[in-house]
JSON list of C-alpha atoms in Angstrom, two decimals:
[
{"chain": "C", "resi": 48, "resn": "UNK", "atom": "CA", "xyz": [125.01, 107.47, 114.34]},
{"chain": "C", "resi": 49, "resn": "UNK", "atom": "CA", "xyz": [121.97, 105.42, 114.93]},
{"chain": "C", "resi": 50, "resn": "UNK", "atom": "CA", "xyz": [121.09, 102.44, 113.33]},
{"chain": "C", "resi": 51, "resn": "UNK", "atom": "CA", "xyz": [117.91, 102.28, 111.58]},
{"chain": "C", "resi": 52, "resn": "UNK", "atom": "CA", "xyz": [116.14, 98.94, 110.87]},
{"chain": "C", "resi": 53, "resn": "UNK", "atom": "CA", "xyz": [113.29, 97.98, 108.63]},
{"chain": "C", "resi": 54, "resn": "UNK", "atom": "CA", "xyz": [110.74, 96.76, 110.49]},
{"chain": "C", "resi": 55, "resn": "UNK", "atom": "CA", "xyz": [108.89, 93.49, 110.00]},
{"chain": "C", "resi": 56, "resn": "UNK", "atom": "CA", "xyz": [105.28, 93.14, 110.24]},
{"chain": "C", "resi": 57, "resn": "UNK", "atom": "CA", "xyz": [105.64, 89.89, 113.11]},
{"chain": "C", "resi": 58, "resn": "UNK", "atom": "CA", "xyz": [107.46, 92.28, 115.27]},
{"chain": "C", "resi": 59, "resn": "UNK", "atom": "CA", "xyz": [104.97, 94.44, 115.42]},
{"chain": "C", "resi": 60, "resn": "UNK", "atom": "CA", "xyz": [102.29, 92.23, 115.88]},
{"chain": "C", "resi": 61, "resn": "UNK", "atom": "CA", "xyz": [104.18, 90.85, 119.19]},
{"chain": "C", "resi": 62, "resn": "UNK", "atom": "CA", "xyz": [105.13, 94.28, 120.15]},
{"chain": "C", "resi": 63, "resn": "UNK", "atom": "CA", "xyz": [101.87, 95.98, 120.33]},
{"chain": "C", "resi": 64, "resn": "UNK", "atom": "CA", "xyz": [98.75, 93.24, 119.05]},
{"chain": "C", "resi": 65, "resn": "UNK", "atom": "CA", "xyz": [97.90, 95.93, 116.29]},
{"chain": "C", "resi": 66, "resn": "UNK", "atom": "CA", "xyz": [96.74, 94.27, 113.20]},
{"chain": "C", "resi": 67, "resn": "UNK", "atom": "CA", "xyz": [97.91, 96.17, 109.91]},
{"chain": "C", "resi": 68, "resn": "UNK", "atom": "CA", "xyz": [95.06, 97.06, 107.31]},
{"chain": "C", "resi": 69, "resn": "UNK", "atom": "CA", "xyz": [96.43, 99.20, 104.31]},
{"chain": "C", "resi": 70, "resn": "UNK", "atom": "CA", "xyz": [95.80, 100.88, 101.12]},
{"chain": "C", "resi": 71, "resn": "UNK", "atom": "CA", "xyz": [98.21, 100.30, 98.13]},
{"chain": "C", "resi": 72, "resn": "UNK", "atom": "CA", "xyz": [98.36, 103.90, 98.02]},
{"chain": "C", "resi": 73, "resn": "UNK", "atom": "CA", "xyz": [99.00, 104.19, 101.69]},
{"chain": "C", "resi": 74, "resn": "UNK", "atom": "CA", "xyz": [101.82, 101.21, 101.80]},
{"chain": "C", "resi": 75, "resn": "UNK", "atom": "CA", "xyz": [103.00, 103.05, 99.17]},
{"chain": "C", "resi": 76, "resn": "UNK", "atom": "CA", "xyz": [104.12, 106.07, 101.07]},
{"chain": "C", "resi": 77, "resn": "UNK", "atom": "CA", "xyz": [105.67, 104.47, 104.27]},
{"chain": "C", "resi": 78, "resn": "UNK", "atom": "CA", "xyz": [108.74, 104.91, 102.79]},
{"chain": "C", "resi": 79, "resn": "UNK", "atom": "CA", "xyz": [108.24, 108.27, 102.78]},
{"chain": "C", "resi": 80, "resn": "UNK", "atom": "CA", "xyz": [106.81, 108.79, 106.17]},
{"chain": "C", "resi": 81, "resn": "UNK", "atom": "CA", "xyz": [109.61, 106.42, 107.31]},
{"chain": "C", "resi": 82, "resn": "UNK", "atom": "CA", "xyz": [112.20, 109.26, 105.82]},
{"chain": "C", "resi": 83, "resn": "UNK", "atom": "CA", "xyz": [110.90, 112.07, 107.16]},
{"chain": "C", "resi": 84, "resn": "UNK", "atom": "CA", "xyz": [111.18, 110.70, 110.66]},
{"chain": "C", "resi": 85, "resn": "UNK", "atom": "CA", "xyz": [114.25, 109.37, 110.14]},
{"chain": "C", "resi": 86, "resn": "UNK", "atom": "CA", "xyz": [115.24, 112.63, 109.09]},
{"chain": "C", "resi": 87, "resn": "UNK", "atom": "CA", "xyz": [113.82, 114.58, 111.94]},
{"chain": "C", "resi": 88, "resn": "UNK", "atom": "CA", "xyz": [115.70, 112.13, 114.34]},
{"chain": "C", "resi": 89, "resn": "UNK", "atom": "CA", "xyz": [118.85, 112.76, 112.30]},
{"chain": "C", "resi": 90, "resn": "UNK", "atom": "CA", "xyz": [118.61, 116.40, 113.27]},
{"chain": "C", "resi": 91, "resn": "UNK", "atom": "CA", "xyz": [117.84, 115.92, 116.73]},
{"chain": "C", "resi": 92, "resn": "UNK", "atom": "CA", "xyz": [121.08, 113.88, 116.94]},
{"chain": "C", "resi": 93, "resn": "UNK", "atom": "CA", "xyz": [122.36, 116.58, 115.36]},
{"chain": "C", "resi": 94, "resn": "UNK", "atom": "CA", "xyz": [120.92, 119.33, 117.37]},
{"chain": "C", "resi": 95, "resn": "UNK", "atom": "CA", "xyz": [119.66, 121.00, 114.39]},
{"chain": "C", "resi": 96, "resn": "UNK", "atom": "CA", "xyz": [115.98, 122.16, 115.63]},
{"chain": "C", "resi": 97, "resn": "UNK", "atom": "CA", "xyz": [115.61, 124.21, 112.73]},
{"chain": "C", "resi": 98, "resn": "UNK", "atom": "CA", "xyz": [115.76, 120.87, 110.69]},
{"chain": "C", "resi": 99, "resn": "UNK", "atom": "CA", "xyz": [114.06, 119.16, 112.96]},
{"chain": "C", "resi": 100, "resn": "UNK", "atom": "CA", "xyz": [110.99, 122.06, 113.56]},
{"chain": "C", "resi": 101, "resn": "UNK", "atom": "CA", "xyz": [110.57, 121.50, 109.26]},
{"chain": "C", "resi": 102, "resn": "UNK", "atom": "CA", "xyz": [109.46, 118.10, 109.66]},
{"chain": "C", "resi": 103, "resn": "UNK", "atom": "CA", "xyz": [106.52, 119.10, 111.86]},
{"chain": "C", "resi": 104, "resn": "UNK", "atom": "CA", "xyz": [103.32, 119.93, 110.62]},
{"chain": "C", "resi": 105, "resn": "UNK", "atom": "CA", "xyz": [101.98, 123.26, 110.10]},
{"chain": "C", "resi": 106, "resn": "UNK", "atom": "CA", "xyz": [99.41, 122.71, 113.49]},
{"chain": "C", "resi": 107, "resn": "UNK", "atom": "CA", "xyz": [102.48, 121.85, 115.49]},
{"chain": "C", "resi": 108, "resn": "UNK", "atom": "CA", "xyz": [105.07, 124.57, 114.74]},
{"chain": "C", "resi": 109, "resn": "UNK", "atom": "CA", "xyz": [101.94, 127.05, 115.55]},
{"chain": "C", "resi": 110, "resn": "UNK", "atom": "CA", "xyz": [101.70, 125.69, 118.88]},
{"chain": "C", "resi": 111, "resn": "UNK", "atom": "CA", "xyz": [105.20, 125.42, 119.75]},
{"chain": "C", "resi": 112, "resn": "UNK", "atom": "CA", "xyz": [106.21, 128.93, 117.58]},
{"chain": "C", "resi": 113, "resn": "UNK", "atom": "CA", "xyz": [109.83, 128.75, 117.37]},
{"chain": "C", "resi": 114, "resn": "UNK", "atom": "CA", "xyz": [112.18, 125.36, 117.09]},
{"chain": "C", "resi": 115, "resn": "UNK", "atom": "CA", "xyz": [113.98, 126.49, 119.94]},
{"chain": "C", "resi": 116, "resn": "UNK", "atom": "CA", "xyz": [110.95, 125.56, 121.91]},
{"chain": "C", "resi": 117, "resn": "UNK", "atom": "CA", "xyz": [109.70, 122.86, 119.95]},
{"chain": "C", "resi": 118, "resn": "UNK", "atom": "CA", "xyz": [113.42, 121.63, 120.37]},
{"chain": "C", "resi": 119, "resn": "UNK", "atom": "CA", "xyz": [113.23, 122.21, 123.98]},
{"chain": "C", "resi": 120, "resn": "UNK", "atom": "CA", "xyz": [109.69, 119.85, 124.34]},
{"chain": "C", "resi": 121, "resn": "UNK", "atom": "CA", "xyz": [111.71, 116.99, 122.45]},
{"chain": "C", "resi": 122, "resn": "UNK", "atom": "CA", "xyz": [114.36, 117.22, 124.75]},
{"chain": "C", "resi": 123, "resn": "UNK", "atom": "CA", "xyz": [112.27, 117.24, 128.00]},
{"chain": "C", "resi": 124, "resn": "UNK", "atom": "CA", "xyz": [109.39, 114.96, 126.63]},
{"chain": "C", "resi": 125, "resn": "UNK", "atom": "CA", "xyz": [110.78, 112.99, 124.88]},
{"chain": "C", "resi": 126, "resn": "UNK", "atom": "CA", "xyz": [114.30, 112.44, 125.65]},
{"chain": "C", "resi": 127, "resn": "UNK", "atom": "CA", "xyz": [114.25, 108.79, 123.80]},
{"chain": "C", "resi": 128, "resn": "UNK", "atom": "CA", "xyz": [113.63, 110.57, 120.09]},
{"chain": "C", "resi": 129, "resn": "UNK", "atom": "CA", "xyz": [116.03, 113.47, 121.22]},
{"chain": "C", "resi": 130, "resn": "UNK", "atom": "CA", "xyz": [118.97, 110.99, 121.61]},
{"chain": "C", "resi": 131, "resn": "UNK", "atom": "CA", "xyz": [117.94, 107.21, 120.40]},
{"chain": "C", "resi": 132, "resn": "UNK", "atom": "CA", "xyz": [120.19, 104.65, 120.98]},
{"chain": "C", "resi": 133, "resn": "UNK", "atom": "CA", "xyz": [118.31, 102.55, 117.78]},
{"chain": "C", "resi": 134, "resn": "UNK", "atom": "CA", "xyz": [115.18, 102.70, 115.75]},
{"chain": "C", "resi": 135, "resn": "UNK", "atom": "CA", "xyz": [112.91, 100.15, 114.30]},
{"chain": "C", "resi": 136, "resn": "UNK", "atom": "CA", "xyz": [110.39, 100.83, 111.76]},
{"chain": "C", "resi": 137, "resn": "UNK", "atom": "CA", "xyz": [107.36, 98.55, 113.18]},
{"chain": "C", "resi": 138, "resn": "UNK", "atom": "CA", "xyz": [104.10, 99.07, 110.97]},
{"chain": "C", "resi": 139, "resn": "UNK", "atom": "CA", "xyz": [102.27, 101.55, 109.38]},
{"chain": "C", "resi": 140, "resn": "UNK", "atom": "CA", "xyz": [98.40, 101.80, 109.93]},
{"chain": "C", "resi": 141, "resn": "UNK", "atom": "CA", "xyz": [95.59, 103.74, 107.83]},
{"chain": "C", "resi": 142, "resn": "UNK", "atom": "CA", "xyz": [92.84, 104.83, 110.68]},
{"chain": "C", "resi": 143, "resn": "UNK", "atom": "CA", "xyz": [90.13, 107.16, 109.84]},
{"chain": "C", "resi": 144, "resn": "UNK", "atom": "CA", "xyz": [91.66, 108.39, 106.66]},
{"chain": "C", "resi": 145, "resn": "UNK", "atom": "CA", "xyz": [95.32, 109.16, 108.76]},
{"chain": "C", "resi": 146, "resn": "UNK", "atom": "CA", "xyz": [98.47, 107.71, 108.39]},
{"chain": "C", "resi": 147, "resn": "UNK", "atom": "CA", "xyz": [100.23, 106.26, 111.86]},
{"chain": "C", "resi": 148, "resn": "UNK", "atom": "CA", "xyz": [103.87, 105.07, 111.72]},
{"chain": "C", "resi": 149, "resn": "UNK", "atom": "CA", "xyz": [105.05, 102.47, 114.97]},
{"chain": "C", "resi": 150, "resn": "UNK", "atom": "CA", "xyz": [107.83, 103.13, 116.11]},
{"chain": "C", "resi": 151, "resn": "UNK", "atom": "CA", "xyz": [110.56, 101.62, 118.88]},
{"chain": "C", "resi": 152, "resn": "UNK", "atom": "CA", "xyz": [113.00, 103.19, 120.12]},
{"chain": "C", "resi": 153, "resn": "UNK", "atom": "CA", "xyz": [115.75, 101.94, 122.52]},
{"chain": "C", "resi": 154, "resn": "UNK", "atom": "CA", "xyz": [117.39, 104.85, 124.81]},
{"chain": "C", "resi": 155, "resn": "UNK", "atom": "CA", "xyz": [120.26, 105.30, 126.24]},
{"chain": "C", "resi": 156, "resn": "UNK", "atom": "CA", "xyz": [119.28, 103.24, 129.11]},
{"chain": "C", "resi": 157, "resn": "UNK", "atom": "CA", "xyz": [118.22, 100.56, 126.68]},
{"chain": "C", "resi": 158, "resn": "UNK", "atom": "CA", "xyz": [114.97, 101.06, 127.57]},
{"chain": "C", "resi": 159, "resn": "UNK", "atom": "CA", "xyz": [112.07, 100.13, 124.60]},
{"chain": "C", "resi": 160, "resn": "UNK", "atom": "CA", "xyz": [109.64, 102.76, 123.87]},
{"chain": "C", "resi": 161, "resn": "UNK", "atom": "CA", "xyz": [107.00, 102.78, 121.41]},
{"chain": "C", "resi": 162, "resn": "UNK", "atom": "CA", "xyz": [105.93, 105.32, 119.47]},
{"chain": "C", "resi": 163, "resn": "UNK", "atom": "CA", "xyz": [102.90, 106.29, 117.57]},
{"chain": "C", "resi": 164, "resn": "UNK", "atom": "CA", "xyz": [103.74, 109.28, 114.84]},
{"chain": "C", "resi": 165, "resn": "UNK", "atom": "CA", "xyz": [100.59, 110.49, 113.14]},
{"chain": "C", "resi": 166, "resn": "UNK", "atom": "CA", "xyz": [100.94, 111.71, 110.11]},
{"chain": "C", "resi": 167, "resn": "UNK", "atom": "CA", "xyz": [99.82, 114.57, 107.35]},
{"chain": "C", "resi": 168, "resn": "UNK", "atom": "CA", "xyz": [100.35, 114.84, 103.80]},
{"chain": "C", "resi": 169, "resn": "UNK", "atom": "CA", "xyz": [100.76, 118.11, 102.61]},
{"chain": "C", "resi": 170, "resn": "UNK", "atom": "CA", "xyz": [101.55, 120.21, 99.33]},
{"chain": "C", "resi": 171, "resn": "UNK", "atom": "CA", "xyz": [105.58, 120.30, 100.68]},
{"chain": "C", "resi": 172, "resn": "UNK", "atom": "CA", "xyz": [105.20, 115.96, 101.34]},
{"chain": "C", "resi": 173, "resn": "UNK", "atom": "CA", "xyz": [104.60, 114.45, 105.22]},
{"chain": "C", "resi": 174, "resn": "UNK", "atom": "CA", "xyz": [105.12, 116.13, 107.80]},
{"chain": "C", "resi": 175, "resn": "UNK", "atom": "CA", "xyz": [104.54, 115.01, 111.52]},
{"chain": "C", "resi": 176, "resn": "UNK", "atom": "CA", "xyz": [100.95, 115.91, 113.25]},
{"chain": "C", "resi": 177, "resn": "UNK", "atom": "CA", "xyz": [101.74, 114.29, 116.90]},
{"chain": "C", "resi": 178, "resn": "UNK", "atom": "CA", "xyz": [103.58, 111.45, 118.85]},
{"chain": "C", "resi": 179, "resn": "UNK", "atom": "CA", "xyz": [102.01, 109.72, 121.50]},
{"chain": "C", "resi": 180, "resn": "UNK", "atom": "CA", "xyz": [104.24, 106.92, 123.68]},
{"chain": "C", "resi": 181, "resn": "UNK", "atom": "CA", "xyz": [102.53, 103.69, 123.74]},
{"chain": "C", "resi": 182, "resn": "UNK", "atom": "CA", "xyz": [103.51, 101.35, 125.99]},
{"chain": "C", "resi": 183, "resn": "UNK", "atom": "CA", "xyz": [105.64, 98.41, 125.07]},
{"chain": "C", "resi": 184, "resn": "UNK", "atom": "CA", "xyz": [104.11, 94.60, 125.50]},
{"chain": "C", "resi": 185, "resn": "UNK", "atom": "CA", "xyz": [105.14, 92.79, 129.03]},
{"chain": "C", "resi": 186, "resn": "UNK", "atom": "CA", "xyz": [108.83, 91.20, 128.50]},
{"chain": "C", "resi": 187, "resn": "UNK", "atom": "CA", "xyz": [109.58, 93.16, 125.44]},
{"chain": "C", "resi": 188, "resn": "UNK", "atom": "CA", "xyz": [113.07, 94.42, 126.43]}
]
């Protein structure tokens, strides 16, 4: 099992230089967002795709179609969220009327990746609309 940490707001600022600027409503439901990814990295570890595909948003599961494919992107994309070694919650950020949770993730390797999960808010709760891998600060390993 992986360990999940709250993350802490200095952290991020060192990690990445990206100032935080929310809503009440939008701090508010990071705890939220923060479960749902959890969750969908819970079912990676457990190579549940079919749990994992239910996490994604309605624009993603029509471009990937099944979970055994969107399963299969994970693993070849991004192998860090497929199998983390840890997690850290970093910040949560309110940009053009979306919701972005930070992420790092340490692999296998022990390698730091960051990672940007936009988010959606639907009638069924938040689901995730994309990650993009940002690249960690110099020295942060």
């Amino acid at each position: 099992m992986i360990r999940f940490r709250p993350a802490i707001a200095a952290l991020f600022l060192l990690v990445s230089g990206v100032a935080l600027g929310l809503t009440p409503a939008a701090r508010a439901d990071s705890q939220s967002i923060r479960d749902v990814i959890s969750s969908q990295i819970d079912a990676f570890l457990a190579d549940d795709v079919v749990a994992a595909f239910d996490h994604a948003s309605p624009t993603i599961q029509r471009i990937f179609g099944t979970p055994e494919r969107f399963g299969e992107m994970v693993q070849l994309g991004y192998p860090m969220v497929w199998r983390p070694a840890e997690v850290t919650f970093l910040s949560t950020e309110e940009r053009g009327g979306r919701l972005f949770q930070n992420v790092m993730v340490r692999d296998a390797d022990g390698a730091l990746h960051i990672l940007e999960y936009e988010m959606i808010e639907g009638a069924s709760g938040w689901k995730i609309d994309g990650v993009r891998l940002r690249a960690p600060a110099a020295g942060a390993a």
